[in-house]
PDB file of C-alpha atoms in Angstrom:
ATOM      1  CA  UNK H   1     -39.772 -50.813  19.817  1.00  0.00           C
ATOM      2  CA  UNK H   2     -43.355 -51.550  17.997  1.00  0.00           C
ATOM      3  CA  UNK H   3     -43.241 -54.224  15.673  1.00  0.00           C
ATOM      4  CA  UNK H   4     -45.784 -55.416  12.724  1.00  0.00           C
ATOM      5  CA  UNK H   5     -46.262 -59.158  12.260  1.00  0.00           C
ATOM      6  CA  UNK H   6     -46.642 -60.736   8.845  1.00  0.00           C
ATOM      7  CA  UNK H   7     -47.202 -64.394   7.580  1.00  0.00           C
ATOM      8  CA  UNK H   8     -45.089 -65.089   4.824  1.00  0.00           C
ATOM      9  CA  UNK H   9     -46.184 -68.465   2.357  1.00  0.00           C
ATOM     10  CA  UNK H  10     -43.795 -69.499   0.248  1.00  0.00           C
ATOM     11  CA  UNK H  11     -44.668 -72.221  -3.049  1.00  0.00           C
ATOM     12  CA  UNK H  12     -41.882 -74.819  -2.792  1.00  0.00           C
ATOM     13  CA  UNK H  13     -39.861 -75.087  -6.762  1.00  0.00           C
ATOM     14  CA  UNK H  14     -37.067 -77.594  -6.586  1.00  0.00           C
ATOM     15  CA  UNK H  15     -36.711 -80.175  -3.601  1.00  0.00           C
ATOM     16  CA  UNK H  16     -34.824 -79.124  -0.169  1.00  0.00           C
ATOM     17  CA  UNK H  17     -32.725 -80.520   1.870  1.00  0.00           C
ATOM     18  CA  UNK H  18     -32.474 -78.854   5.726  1.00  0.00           C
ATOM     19  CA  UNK H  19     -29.145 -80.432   7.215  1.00  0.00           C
ATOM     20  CA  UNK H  20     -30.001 -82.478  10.198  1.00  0.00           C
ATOM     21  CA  UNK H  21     -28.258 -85.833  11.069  1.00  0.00           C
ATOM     22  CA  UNK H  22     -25.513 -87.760   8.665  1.00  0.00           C
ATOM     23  CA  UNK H  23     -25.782 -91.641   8.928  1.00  0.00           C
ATOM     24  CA  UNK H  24     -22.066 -92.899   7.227  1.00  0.00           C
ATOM     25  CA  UNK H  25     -23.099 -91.630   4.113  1.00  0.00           C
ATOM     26  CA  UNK H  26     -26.254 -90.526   4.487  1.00  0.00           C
ATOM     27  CA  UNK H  27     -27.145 -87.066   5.616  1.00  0.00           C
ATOM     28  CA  UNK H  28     -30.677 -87.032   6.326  1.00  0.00           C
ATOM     29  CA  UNK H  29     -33.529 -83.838   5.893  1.00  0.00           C
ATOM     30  CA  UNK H  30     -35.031 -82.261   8.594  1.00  0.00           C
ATOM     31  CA  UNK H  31     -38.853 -82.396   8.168  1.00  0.00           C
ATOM     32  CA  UNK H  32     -39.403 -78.306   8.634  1.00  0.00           C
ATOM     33  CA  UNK H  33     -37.244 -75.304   7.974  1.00  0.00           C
ATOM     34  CA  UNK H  34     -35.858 -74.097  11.406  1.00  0.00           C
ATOM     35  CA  UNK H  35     -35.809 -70.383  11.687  1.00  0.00           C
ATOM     36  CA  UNK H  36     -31.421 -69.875  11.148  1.00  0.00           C
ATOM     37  CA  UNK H  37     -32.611 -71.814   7.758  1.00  0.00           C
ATOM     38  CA  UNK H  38     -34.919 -68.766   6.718  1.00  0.00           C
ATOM     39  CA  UNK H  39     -33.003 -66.070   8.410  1.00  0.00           C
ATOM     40  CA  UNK H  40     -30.085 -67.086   6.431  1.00  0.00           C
ATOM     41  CA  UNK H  41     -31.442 -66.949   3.304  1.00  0.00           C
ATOM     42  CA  UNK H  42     -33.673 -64.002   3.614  1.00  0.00           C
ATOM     43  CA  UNK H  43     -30.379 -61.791   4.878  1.00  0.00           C
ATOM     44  CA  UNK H  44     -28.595 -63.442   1.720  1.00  0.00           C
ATOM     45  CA  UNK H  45     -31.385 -62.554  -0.648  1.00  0.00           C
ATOM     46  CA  UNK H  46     -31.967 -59.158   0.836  1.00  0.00           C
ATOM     47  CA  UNK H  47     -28.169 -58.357   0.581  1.00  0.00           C
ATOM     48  CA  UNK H  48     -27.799 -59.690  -2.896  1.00  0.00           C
ATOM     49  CA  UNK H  49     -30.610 -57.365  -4.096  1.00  0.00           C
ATOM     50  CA  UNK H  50     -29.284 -54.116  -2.510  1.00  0.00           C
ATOM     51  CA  UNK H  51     -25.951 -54.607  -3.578  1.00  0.00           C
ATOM     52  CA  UNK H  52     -24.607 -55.712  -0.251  1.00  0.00           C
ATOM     53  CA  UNK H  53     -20.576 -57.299  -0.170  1.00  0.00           C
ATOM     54  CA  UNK H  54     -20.035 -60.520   2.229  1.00  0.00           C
ATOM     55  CA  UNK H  55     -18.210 -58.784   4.757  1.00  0.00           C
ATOM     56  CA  UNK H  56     -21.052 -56.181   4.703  1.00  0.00           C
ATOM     57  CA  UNK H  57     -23.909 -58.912   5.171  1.00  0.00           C
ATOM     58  CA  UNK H  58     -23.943 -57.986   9.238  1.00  0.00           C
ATOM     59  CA  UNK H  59     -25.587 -54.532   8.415  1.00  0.00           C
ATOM     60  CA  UNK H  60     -28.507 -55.856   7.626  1.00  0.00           C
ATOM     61  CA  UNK H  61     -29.090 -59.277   9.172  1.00  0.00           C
ATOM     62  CA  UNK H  62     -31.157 -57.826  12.613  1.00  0.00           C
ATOM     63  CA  UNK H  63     -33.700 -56.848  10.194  1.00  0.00           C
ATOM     64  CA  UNK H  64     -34.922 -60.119   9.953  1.00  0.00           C
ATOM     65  CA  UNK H  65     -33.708 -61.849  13.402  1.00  0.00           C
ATOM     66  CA  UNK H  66     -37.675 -61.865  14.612  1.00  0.00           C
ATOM     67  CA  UNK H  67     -38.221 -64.746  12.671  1.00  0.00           C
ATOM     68  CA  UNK H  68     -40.475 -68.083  13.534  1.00  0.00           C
ATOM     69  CA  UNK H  69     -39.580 -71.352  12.463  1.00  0.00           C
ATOM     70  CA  UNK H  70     -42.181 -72.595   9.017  1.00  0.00           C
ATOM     71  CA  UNK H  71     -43.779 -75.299   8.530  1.00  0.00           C
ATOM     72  CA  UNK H  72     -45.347 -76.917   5.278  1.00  0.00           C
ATOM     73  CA  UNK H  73     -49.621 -76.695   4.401  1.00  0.00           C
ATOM     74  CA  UNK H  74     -51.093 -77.415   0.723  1.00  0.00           C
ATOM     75  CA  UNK H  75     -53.221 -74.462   0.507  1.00  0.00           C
ATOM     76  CA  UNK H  76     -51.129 -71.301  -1.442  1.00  0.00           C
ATOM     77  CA  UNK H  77     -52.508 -68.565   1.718  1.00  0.00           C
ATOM     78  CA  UNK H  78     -51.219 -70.994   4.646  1.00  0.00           C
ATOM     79  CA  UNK H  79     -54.849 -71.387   6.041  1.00  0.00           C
ATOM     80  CA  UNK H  80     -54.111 -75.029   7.426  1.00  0.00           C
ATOM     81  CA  UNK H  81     -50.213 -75.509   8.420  1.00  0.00           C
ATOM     82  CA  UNK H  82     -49.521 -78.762   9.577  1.00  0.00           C
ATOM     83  CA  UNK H  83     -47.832 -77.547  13.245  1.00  0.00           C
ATOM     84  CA  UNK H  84     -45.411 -80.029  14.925  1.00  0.00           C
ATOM     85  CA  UNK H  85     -46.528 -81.935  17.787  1.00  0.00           C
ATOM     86  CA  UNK H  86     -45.627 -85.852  19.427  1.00  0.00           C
ATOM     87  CA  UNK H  87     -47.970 -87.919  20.232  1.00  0.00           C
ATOM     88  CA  UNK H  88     -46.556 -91.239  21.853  1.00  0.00           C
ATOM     89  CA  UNK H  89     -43.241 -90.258  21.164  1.00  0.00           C
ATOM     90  CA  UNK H  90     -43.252 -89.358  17.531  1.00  0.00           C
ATOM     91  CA  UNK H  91     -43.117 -86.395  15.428  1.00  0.00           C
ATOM     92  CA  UNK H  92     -46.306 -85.650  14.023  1.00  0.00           C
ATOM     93  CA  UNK H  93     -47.113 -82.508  11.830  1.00  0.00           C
ATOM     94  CA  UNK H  94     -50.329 -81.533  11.967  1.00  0.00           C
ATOM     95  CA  UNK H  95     -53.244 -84.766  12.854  1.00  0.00           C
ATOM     96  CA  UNK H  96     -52.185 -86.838  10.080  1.00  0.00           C
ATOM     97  CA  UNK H  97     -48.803 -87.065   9.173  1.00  0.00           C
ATOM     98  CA  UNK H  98     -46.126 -89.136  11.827  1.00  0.00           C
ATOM     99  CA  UNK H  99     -42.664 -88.558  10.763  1.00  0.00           C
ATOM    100  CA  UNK H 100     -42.353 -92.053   8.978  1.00  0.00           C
ATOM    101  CA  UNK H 101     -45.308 -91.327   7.017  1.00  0.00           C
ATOM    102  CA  UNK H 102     -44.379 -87.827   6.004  1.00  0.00           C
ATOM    103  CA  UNK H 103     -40.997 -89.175   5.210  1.00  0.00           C
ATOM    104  CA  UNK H 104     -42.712 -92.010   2.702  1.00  0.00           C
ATOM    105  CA  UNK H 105     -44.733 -89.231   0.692  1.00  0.00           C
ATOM    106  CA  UNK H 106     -42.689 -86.088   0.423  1.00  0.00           C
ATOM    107  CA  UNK H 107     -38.825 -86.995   0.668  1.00  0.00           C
ATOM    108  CA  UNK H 108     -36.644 -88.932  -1.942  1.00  0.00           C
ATOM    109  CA  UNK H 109     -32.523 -89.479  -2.253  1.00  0.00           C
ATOM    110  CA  UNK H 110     -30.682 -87.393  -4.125  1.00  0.00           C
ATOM    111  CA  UNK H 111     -27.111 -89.162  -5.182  1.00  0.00           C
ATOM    112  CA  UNK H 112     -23.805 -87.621  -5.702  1.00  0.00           C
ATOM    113  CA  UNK H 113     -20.134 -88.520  -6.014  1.00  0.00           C
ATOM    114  CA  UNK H 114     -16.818 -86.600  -7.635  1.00  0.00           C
ATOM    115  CA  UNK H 115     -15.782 -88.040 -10.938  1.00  0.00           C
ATOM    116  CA  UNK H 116     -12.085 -88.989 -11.535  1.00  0.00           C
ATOM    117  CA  UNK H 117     -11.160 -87.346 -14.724  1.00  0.00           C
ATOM    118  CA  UNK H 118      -8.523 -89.201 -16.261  1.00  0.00           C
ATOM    119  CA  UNK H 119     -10.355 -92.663 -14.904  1.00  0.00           C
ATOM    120  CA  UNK H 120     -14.014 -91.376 -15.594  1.00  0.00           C
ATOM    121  CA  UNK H 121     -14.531 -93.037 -12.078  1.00  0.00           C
ATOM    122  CA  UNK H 122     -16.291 -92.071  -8.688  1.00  0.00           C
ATOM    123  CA  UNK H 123     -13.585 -90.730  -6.558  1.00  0.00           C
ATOM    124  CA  UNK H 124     -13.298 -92.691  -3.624  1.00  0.00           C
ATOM    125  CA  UNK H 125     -15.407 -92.163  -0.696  1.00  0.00           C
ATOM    126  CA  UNK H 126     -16.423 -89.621  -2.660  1.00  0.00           C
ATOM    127  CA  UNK H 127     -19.978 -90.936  -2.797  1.00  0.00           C
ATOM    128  CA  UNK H 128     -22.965 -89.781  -0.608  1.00  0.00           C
ATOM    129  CA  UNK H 129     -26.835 -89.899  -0.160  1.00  0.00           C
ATOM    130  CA  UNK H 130     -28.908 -86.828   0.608  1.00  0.00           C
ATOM    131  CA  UNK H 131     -32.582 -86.926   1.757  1.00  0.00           C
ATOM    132  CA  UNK H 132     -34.159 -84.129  -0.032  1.00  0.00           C
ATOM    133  CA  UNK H 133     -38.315 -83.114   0.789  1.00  0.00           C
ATOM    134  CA  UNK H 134     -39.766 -82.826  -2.561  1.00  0.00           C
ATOM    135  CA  UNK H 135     -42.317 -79.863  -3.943  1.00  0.00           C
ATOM    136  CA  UNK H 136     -45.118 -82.212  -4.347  1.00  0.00           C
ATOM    137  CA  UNK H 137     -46.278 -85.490  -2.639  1.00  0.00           C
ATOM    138  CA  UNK H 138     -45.267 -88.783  -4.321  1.00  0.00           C
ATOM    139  CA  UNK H 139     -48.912 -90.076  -3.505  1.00  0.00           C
ATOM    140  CA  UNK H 140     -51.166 -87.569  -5.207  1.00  0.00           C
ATOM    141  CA  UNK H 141     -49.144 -84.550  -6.523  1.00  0.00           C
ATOM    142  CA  UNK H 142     -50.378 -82.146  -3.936  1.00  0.00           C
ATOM    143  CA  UNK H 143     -47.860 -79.224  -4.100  1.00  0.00           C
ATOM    144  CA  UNK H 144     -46.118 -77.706  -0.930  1.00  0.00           C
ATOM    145  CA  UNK H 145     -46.066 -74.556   0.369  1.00  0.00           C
ATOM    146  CA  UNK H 146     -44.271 -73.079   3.142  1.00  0.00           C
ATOM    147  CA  UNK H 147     -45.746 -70.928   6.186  1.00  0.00           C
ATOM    148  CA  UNK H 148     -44.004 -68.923   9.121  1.00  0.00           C
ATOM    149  CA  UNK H 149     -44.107 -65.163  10.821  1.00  0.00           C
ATOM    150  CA  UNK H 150     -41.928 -62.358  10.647  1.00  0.00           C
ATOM    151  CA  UNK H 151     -41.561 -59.383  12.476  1.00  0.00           C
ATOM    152  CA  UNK H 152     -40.933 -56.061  11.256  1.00  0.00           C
ATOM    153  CA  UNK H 153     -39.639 -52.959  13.368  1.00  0.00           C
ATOM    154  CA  UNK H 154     -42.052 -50.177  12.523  1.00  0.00           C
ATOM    155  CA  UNK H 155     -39.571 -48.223  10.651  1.00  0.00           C
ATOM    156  CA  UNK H 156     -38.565 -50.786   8.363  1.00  0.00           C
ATOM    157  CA  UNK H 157     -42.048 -51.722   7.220  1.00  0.00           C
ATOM    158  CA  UNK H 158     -41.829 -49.631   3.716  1.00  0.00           C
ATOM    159  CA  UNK H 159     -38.722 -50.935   2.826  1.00  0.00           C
ATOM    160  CA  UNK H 160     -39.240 -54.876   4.128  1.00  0.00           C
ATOM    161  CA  UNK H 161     -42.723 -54.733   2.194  1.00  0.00           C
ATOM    162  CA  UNK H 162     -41.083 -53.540  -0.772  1.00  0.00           C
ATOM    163  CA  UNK H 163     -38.848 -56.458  -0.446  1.00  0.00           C
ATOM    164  CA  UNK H 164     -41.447 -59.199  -0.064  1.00  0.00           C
ATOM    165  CA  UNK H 165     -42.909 -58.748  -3.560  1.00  0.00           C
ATOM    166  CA  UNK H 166     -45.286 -61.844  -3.698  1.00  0.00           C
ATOM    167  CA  UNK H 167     -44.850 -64.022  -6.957  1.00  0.00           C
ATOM    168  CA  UNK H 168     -41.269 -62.503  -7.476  1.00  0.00           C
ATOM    169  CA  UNK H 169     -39.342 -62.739  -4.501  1.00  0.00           C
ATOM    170  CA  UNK H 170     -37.004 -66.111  -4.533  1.00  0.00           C
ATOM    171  CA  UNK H 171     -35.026 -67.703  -1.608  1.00  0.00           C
ATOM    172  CA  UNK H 172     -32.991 -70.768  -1.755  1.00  0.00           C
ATOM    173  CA  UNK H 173     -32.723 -72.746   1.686  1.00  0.00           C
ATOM    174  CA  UNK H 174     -30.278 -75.187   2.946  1.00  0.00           C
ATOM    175  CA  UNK H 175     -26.429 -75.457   2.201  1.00  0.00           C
ATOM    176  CA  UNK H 176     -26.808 -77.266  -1.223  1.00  0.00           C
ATOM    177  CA  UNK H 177     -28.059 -74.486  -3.751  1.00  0.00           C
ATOM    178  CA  UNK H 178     -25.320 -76.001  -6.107  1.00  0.00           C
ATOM    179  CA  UNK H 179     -26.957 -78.953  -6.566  1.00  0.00           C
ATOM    180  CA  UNK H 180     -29.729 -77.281  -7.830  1.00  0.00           C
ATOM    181  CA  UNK H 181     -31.965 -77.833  -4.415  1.00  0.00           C
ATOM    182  CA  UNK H 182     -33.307 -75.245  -1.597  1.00  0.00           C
ATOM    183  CA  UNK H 183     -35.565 -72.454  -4.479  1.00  0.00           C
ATOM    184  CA  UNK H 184     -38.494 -70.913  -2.791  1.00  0.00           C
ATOM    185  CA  UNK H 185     -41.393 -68.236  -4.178  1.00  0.00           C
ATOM    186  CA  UNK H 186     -43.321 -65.980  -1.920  1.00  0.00           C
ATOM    187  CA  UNK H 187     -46.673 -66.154  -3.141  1.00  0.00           C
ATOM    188  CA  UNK H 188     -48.715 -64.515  -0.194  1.00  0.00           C
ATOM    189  CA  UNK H 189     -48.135 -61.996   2.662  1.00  0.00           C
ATOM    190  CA  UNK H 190     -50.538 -60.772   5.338  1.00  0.00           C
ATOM    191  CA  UNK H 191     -50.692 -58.577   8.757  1.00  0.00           C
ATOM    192  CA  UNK H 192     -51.325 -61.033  11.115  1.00  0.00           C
ATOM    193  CA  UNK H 193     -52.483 -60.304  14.799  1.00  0.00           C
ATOM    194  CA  UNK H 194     -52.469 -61.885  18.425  1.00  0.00           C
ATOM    195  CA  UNK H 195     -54.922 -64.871  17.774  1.00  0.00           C
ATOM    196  CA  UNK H 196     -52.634 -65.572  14.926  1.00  0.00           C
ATOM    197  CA  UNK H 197     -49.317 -65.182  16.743  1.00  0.00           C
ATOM    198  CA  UNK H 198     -50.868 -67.583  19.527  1.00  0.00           C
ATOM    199  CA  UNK H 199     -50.676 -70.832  17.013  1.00  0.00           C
ATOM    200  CA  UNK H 200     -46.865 -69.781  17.308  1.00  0.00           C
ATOM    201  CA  UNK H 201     -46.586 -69.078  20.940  1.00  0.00           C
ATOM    202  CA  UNK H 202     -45.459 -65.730  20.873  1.00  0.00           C
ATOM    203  CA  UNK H 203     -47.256 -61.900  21.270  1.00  0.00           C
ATOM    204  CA  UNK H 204     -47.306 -59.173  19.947  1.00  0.00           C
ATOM    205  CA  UNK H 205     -43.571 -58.082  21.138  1.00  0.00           C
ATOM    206  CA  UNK H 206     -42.240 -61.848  20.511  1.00  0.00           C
ATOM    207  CA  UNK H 207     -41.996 -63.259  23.611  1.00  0.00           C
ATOM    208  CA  UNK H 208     -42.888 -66.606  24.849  1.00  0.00           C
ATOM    209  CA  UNK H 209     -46.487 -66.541  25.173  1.00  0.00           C
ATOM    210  CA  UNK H 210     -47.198 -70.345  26.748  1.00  0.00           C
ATOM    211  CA  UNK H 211     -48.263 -70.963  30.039  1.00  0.00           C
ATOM    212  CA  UNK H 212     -48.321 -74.791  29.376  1.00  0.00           C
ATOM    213  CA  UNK H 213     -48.907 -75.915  25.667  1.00  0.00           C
ATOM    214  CA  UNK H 214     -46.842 -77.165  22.511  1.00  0.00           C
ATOM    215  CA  UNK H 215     -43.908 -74.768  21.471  1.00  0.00           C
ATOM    216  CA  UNK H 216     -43.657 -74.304  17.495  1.00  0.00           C
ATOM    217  CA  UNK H 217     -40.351 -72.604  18.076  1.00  0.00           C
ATOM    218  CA  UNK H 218     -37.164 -73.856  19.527  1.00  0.00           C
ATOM    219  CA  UNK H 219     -37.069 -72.760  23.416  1.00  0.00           C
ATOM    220  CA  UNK H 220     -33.784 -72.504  25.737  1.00  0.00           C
ATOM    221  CA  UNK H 221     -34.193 -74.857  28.473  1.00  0.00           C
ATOM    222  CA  UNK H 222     -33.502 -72.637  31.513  1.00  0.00           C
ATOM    223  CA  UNK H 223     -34.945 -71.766  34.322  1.00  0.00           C
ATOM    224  CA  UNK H 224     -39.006 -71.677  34.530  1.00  0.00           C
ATOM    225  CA  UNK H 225     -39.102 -74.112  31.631  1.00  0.00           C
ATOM    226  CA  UNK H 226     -40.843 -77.088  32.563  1.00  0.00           C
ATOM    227  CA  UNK H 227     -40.119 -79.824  29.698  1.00  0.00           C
ATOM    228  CA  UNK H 228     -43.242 -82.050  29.616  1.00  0.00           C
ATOM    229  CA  UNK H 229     -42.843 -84.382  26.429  1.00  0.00           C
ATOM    230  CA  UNK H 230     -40.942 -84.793  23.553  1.00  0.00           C
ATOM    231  CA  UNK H 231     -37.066 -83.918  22.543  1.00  0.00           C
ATOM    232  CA  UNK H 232     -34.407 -81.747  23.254  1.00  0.00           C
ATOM    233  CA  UNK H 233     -31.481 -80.913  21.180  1.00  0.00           C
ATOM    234  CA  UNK H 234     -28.341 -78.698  21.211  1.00  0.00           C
ATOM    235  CA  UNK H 235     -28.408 -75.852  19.171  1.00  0.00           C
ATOM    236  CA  UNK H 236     -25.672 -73.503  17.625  1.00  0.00           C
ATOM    237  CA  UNK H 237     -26.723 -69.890  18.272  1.00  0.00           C
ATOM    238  CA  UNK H 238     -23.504 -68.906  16.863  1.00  0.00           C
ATOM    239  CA  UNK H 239     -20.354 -69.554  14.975  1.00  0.00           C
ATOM    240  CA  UNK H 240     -17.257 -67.700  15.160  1.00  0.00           C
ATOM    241  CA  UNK H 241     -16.200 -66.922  10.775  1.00  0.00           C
ATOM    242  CA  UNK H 242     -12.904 -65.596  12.177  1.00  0.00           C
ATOM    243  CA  UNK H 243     -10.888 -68.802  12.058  1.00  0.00           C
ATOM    244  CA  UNK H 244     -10.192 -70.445   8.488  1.00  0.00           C
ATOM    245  CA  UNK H 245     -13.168 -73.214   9.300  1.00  0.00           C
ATOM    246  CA  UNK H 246     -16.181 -71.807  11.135  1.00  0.00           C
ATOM    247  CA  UNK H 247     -15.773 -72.877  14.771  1.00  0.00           C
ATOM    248  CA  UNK H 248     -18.946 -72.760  17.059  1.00  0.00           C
ATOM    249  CA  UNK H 249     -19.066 -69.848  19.415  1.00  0.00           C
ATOM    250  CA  UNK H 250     -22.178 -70.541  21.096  1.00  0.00           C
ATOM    251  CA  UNK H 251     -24.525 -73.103  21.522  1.00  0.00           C
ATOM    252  CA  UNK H 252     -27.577 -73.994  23.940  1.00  0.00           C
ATOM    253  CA  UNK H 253     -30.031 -77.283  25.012  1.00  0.00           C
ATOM    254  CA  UNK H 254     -33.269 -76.231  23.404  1.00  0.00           C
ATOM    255  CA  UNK H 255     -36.607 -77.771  23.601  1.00  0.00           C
ATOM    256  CA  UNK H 256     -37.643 -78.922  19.823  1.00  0.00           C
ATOM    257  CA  UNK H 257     -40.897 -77.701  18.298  1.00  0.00           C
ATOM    258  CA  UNK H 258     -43.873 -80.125  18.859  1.00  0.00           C
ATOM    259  CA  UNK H 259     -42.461 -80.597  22.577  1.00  0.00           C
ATOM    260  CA  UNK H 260     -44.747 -79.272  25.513  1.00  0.00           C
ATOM    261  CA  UNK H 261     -44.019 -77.318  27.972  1.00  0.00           C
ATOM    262  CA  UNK H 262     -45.190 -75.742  30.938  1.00  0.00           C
ATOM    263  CA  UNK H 263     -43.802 -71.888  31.460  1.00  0.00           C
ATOM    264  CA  UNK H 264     -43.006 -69.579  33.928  1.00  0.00           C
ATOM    265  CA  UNK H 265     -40.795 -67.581  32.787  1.00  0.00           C
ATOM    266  CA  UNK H 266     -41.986 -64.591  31.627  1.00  0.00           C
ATOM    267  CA  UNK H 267     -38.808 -63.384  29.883  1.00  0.00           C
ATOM    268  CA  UNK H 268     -37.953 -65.222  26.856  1.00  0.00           C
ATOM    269  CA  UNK H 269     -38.136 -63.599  23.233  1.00  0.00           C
ATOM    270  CA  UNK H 270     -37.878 -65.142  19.313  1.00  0.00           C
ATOM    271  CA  UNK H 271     -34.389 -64.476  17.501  1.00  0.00           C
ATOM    272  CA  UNK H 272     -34.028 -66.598  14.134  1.00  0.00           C
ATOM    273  CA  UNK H 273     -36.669 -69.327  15.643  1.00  0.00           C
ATOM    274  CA  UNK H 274     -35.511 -69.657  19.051  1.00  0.00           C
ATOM    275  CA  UNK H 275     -37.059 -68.354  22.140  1.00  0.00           C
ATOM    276  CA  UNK H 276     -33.883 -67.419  24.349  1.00  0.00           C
ATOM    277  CA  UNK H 277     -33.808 -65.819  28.173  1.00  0.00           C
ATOM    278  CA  UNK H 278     -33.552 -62.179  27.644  1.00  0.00           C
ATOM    279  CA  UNK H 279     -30.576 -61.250  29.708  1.00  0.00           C
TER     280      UNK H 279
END
């Protein structure tokens, strides 16, 4: 089925906080927004507006399971996104920022704990750290803004553009809205082609489109996948809401963005930021 491809730029409001790791009590930020994080809260936003009940969220959510994973740039049309990519080891996004240093500019804690109401004191073990990326850089104020592709079946293109209305449309990311953390704005949309689509290893019909290069998606390590350098990690493709706590359904070993790879497999395709084996 023919698909469009648009780059969507979002202006970062409040500070986010993408679950990753917990250390005791710690949970720390991942340093990009996967592409479950923006699938989720595109299908919740897109629901929301139309009207949509919970149980009736599934009716919409393959409209936007073609999906990359985003990554921050300071410029509002996402001319310059700082792409992942290690380099003796570490995390880098884009030439200039390692992990550490990103880490020292753009995050901060954010502290919280449950207040005992007849002792007016922190319930116990109660309290917990959460690293949070803030909208603008501690250094020199330079404001964030968020870039990443979606693709849109051709029939769906009226209704998905009337959707992304740039400068009105707002998202909120992450699991901790009610903290007041996760608000997005789309300020800019575009038709992007091939060349474009390239910087995210994908074509025109979202398959894997790296011979041997850096991935800026999450790929299934399976057969024809050659991992090269940098990190792998288990990811949950999908949780079963049946049971009275969420249970994990599915998961796989993906290669992490940033991580190179050389490919032969010439049957892999994007779903909510992940390149899986088409079976």
């Amino acid at each position: 089925m023919n698909k469009k491809w648009y780059k969507l730029v979002f202006e970062q409001l409040d500070p986010i906080h993408i679950g990753k790791t917990a250390y005791g009590v710690i949970s720390e930020t991942r340093i990009f927004i996967p592409g479950w994080t923006m699938w989720g809260a595109l299908v919740n936003s897109y629901a929301g507006k139309i009207g949509l009940e919970p149980d009736n969220f599934k009716d919409v959510q393959h409209l936007f399971e073609r999906v990359t994973c985003f990554y921050p740039s300071f410029d509002n049309e996402g001319n310059a996104v700082l792409f992942p990519k290690f380099e003796g080891g570490e995390l880098y996004l884009g030439a200039d920022y390692p992990e550490n240093v990103f880490r020292m500019e753009f995050t901060d804690t954010f502290v919280s704990t449950a207040i005992n109401p007849i002792s007016l004191t922190a319930e116990e073990e109660s309290l917990h750290e959460m690293e949070v990326i803030l909208p603008k850089s501690k250094r020199n104020k330079r404001q964030i803004y968020w870039s990443g592709l979606i693709g849109i079946e051709a029939e769906n293109i009226d209704k998905m553009l009337n959707f992304f209305e740039e400068g009105r449309l707002e998202i909120t990311v992450g699991g901790d809205s009610r903290y007041g953390l996760g608000r997005l704005r789309l300020i800019s949309k575009r038709g992007e082609d091939g060349e474009a689509l390239g910087q995210w290893g994908i074509n025109e019909k979202g398959e894997l489109n790296i011979r041997e290069g850096v991935t800026a998606n999450y790929i299934e390590f399976s057969t024809g996948i050659h991992f090269l350098k940098g990190k792998t990690e288990y990811i949950i493709i999908e949780f079963n809401f049946q049971k009275a706590i969420p249970e994990v359904k599915e998961s796989r070993l993906c290669i992490i963005p940033g991580s190179k790879i050389r490919n032969t497999n010439k049957n892999m395709e994007l779903k909510k930021g992940v390149l899986l084996t088409v079976k």
